[in-house]
Short mmCIF file of C-alpha atoms in Angstrom, two decimals:
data_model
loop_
_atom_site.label_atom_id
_atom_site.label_comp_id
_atom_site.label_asym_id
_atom_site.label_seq_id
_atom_site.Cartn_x
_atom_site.Cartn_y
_atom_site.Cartn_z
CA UNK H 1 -4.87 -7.54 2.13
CA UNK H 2 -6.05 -10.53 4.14
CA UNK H 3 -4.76 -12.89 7.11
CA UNK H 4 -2.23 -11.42 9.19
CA UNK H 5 -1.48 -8.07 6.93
CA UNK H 6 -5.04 -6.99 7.47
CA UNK H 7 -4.39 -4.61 9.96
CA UNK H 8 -1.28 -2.62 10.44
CA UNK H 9 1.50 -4.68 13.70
CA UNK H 10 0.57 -3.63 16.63
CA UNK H 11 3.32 -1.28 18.21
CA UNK H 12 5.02 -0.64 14.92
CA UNK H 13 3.84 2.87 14.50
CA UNK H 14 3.95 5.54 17.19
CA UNK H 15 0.49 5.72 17.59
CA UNK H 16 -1.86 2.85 16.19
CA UNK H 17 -5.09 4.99 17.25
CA UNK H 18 -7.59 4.62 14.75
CA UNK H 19 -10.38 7.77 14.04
CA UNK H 20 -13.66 7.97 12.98
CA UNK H 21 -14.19 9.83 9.63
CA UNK H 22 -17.63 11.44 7.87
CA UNK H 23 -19.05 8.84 5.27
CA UNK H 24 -18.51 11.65 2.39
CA UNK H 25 -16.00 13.81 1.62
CA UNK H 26 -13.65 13.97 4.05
CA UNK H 27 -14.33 18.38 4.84
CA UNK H 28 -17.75 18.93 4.87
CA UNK H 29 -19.33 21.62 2.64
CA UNK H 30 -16.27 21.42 0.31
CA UNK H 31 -17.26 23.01 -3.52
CA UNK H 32 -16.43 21.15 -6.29
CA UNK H 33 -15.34 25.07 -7.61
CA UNK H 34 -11.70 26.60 -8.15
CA UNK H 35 -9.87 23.56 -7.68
CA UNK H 36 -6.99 24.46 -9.93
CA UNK H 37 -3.95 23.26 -8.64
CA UNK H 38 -1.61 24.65 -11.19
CA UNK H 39 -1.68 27.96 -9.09
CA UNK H 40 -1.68 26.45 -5.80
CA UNK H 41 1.87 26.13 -4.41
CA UNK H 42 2.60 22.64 -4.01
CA UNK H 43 3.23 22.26 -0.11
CA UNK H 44 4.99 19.28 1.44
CA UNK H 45 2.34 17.33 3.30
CA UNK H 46 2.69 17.27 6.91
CA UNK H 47 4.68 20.78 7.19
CA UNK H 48 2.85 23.54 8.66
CA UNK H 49 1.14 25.03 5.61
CA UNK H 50 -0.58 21.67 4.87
CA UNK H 51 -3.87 21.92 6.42
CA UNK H 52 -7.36 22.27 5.36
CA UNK H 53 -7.47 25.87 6.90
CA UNK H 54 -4.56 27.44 5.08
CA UNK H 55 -4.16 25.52 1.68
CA UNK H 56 -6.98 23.84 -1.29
CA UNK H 57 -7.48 20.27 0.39
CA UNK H 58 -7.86 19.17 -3.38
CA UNK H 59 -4.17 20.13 -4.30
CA UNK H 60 -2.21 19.81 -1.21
CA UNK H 61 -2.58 16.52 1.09
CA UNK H 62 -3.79 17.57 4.10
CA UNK H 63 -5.65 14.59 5.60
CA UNK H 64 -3.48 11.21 4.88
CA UNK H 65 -0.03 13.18 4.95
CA UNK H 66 2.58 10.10 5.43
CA UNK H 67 2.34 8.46 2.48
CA UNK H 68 3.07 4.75 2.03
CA UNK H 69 3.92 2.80 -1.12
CA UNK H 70 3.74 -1.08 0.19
CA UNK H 71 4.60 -3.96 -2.11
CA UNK H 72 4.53 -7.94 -1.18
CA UNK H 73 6.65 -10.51 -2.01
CA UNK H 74 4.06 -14.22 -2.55
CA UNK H 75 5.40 -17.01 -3.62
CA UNK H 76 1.84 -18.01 -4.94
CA UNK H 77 -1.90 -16.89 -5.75
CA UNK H 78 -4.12 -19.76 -4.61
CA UNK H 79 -5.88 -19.20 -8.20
CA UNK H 80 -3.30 -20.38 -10.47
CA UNK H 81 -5.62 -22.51 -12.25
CA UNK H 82 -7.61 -19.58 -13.38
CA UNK H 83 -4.36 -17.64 -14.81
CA UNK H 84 -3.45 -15.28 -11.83
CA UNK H 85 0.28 -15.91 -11.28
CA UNK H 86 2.77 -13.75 -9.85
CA UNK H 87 5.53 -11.77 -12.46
CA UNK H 88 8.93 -12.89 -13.06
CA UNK H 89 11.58 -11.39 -11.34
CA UNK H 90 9.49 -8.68 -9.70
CA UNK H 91 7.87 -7.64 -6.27
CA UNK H 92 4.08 -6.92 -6.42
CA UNK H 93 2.25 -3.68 -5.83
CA UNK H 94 0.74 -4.18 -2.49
CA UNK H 95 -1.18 -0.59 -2.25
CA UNK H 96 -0.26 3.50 -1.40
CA UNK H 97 -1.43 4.40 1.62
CA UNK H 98 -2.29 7.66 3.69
CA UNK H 99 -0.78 7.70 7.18
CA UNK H 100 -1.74 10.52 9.17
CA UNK H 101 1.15 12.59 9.85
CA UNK H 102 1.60 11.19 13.54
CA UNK H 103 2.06 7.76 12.09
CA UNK H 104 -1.84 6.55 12.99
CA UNK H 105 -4.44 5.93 10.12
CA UNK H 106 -8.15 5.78 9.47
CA UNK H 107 -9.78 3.22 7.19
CA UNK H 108 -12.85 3.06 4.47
CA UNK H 109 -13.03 7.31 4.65
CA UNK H 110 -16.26 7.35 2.30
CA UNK H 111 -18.74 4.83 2.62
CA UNK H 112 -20.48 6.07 -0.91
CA UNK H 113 -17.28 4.61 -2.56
CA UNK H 114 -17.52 1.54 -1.05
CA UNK H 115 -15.82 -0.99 -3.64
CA UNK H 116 -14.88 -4.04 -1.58
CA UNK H 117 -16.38 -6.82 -1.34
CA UNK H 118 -14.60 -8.22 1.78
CA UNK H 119 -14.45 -5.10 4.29
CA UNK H 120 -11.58 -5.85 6.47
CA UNK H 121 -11.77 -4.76 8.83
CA UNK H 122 -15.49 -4.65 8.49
CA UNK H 123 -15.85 -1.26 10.72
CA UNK H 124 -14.85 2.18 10.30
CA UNK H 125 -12.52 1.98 13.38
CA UNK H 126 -11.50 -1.56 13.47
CA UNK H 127 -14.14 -1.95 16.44
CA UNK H 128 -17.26 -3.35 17.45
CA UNK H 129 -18.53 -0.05 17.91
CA UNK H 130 -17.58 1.29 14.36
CA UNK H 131 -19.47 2.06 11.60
CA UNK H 132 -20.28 -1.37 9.75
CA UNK H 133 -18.21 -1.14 6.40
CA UNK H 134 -21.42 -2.96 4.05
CA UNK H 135 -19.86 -5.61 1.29
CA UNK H 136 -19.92 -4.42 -1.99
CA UNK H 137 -21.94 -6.32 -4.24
CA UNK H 138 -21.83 -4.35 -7.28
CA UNK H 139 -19.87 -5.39 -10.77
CA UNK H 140 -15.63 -5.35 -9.97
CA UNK H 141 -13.90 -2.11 -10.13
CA UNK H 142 -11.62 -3.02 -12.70
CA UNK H 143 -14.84 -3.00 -14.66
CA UNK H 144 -14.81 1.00 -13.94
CA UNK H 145 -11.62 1.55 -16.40
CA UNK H 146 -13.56 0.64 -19.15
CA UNK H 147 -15.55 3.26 -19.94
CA UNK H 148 -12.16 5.71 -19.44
CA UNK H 149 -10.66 3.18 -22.31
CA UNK H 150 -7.26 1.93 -19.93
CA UNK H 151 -7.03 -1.45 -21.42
CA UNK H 152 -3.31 -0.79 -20.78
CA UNK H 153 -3.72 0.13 -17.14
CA UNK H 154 -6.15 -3.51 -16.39
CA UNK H 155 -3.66 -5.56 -18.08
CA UNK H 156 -0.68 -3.77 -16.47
CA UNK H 157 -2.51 -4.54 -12.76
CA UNK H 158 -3.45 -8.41 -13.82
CA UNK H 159 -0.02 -8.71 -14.52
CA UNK H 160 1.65 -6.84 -11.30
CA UNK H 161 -0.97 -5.92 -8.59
CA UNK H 162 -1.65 -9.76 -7.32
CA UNK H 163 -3.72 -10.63 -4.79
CA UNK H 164 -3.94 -13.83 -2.97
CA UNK H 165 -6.63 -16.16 -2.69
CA UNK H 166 -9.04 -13.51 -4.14
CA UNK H 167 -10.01 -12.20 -7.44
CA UNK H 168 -7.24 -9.03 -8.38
CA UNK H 169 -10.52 -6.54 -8.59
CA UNK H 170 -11.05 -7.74 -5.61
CA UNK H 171 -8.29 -6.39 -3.80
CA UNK H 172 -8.30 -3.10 -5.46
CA UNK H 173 -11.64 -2.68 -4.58
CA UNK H 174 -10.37 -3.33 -0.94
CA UNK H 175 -7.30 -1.03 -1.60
CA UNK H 176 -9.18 1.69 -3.08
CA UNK H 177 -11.85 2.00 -0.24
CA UNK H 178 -9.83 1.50 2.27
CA UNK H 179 -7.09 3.73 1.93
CA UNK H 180 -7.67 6.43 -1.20
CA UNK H 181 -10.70 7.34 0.29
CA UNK H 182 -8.73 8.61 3.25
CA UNK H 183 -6.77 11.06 0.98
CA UNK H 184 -7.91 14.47 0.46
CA UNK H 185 -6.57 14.80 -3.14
CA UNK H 186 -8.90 11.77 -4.29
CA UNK H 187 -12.09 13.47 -2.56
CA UNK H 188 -14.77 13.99 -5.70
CA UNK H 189 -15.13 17.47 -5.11
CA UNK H 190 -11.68 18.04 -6.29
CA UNK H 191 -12.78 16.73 -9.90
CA UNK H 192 -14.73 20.01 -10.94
CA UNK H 193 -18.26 20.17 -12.18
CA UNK H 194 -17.49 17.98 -15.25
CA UNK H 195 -16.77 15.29 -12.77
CA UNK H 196 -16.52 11.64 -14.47
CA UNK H 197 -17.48 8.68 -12.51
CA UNK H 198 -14.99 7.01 -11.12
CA UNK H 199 -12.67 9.24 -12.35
CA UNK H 200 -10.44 9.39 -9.60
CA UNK H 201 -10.48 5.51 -9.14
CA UNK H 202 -8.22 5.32 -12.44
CA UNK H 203 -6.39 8.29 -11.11
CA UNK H 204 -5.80 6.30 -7.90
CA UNK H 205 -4.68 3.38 -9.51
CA UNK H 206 -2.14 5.20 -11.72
CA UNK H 207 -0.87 7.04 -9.42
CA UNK H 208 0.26 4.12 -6.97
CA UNK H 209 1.67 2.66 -10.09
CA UNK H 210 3.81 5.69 -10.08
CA UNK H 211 5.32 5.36 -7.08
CA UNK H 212 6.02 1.15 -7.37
CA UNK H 213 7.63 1.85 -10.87
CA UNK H 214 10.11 3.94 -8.70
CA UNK H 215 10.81 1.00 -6.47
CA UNK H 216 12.46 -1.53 -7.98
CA UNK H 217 12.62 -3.96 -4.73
CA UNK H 218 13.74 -7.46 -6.37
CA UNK H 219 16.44 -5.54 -8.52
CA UNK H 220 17.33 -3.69 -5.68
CA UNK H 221 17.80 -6.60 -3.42
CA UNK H 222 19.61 -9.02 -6.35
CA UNK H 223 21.95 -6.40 -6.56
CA UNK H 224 23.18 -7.13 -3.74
CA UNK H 225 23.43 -10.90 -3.85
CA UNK H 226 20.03 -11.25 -1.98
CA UNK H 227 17.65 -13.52 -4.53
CA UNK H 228 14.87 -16.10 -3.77
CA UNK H 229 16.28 -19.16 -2.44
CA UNK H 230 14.96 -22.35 -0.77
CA UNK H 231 18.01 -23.43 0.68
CA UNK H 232 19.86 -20.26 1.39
CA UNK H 233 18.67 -17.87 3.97
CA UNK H 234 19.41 -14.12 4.66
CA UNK H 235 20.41 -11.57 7.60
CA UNK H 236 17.76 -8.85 8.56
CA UNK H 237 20.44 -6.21 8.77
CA UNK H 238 22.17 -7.34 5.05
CA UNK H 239 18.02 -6.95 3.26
CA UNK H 240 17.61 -3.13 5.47
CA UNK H 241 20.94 -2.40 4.05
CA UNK H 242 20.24 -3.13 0.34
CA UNK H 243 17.04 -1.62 0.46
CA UNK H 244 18.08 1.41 2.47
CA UNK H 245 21.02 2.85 0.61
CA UNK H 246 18.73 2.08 -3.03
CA UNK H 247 15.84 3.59 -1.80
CA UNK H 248 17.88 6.50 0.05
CA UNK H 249 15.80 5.98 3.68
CA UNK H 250 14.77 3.31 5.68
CA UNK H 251 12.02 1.56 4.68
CA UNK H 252 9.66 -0.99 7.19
CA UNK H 253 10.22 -4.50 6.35
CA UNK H 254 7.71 -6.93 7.03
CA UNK H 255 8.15 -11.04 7.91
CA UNK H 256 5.63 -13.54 8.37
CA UNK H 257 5.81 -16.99 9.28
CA UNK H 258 6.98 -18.71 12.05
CA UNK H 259 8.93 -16.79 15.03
CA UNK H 260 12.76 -17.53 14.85
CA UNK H 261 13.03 -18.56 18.85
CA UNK H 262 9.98 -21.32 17.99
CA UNK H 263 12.18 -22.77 14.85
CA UNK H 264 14.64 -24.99 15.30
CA UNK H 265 17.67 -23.22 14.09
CA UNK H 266 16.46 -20.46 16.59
CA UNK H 267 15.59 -22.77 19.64
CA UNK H 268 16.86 -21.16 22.88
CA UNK H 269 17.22 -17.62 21.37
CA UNK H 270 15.59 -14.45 22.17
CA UNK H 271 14.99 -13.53 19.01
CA UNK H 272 11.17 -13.60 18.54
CA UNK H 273 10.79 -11.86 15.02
CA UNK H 274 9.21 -13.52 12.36
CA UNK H 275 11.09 -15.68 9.80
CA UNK H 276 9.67 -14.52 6.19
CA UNK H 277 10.42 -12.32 4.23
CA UNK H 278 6.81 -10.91 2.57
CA UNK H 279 6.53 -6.69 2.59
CA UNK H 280 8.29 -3.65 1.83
CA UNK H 281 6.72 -0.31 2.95
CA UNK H 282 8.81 2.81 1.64
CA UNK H 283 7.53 6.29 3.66
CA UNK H 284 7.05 9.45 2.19
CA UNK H 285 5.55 13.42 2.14
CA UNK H 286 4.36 14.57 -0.94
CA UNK H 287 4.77 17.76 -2.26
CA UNK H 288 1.26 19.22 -2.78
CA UNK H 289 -1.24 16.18 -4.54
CA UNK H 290 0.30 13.00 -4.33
CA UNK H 291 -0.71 12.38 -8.15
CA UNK H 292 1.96 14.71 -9.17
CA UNK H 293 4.20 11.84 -8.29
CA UNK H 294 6.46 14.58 -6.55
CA UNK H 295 7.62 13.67 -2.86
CA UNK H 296 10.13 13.57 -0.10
CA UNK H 297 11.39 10.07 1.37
CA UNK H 298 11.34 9.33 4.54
CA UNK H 299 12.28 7.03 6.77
CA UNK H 300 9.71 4.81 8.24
CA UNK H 301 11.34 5.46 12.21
CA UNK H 302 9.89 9.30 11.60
CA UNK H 303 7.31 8.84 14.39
CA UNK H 304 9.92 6.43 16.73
CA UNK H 305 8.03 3.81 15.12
CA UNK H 306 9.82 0.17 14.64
CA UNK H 307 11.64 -0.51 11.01
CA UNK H 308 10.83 -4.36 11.16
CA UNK H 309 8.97 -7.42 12.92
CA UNK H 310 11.58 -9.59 11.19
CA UNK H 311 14.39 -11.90 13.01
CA UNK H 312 17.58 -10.35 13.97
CA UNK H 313 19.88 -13.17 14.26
CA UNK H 314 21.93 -13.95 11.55
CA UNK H 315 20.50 -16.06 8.59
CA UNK H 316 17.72 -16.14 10.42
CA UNK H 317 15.16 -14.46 7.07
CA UNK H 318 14.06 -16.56 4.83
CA UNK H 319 13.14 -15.12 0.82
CA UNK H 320 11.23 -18.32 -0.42
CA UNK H 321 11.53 -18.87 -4.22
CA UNK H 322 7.84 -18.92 -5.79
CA UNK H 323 5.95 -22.11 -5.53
CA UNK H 324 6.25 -24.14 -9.31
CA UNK H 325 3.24 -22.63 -12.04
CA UNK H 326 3.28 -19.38 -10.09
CA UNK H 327 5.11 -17.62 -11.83
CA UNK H 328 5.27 -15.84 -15.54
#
């Protein structure tokens, strides 16, 4: 993620304290022995029984607890020309992301599986005085799926984990780095002896297609009379509804854009949220690894944090149709 959707809004969590994290595995001295998680009860992350001190790291989440399946809505790529368009009728899987369970988050957890090649942020903790996150150089990870033989898994994320303005590998290289590597279930200890490279990149990637194949946003919102338009725009409270009462909590919706108050519909209002309609992030704990797919929703107020930076006023969202050639 780039531009303004680099870093998480300031204010809309709780607590937006970032922490500093080993360049490894995220527990030190952890085995890569008697990881079997078929015996291991599978605790709901962020109760009391999910910590490193009482359950297998490897088979319960115990480090990113509050787990966040984000999707965007673009209306283009920037690299049309080279055949990276957006898919018809569908949202696009942003990432899945491990909140800590107070609603903070740490960033680029392992600095060995370091996989994108713009860092951004481009320190551990956001800060000049973080560890520098080093560009990766090194051939794309979607090269890494070869040797596992998921032809079906690249051309499933070509056609519906877009990035903008950058190569796709590019992006999951950021999304991987920054945010699996903050999970304790993805930590390559948990992979046994007979560990394969990259191994748990391809279970990374098909496990956040799990939870996006679960969240059928565009459906969700047509369903409720709410489709791209250019000339018709949309009340906050009508989207939250839709998506609310489908996804059975309340997810955090994201705008971009200009602020209503400095548009001219909004001129003299109070109402300074932004005007775009661009993410969806739907909140969860999962019950013991999050590749089991198994998990509680929540809503995305769990830590009193704020639900939306979009406009209020009414018809004051706007759900832009994508731009012509974008689109397949």
């Amino acid at each position: 993620m780039k531009g303004a959707t680099a870093v998480r809004l300031s204010g809309l969590l709780a607590s937006t304290a970032y922490f500093q994290t080993a360049l490894a595995g995220l527990y030190a001295g952890q085995s890569n022995l008697n990881h079997s998680c078929s015996l291991v009860k599978p605790i709901l992350s962020c109760s009391a029984g999910a910590t490193a001190e009482l359950t297998d790291s490897c088979c319960v989440e115990t480090f990113g607890g509050l787990v966040l399946s984000t999707q965007f809505w673009d209306t283009y790529t920037g690299l049309e020309v080279q055949g990276q368009v957006l898919p018809k009728d569908s949202w696009t899987l942003h990432g899945l992301w491990p909140d800590f369970c107070n609603g903070s988050y740490t960033q680029y957890c392992d600095l060995n599986r370091q996989y994108d090649p713009e860092p951004s942020p481009n320190t551990t903790t956001g800060k000049p005085d973080g560890t520098p996150v080093p560009a990766y150089k090194g051939p794309g990870i979607g090269t890494f799926l070869a040797p596992f033989g998921k032809f079906d898994l690249l051309a499933w994320m070509n056609k519906y984990w877009i990035a903008q303005n950058q190569p796709n590998q590019d992006f999951w290289g950021h999304e991987f780095s920054k945010h699996a590597t903050c999970f304790s279930t993805y930590d390559v200890e948990c992979y046994g002896p007979q560990y394969r490279e990259h191994e748990e990149v391809v279970d990374f990637f098909e496990t956040a297609i799990t939870y996006y194949q679960e969240l059928p946003t565009w459906k969700w919102l047509a369903g409720c009379a709410i489709r791209p338009s250019n000339a018709t725009s949309y009340t906050f409270s009508k989207i939250q509804r839709a998506l609310t009462t489908n996804f059975g909590a309340t997810p955090y919706i994201g705008c971009s854009g200009p602020r209503y108050n400095t548009t001219e519909a909004g001129k003299g209002s109070l109402d300074d949220g932004y005007t775009r309609l661009t993410e969806v992030w739907y909140y969860y704990h999962s019950y013991g690894r999050t590749q089991r797919g198994q998990a509680k929703k929540v809503g995305a107020d769990i830590n009193g944090g704020r639900v939306t930076n979009c406009a209020k006023e009414k018809g004051a969202v706007w759900y832009y149709q994508r731009t012509k050639g974008s689109e397949l």
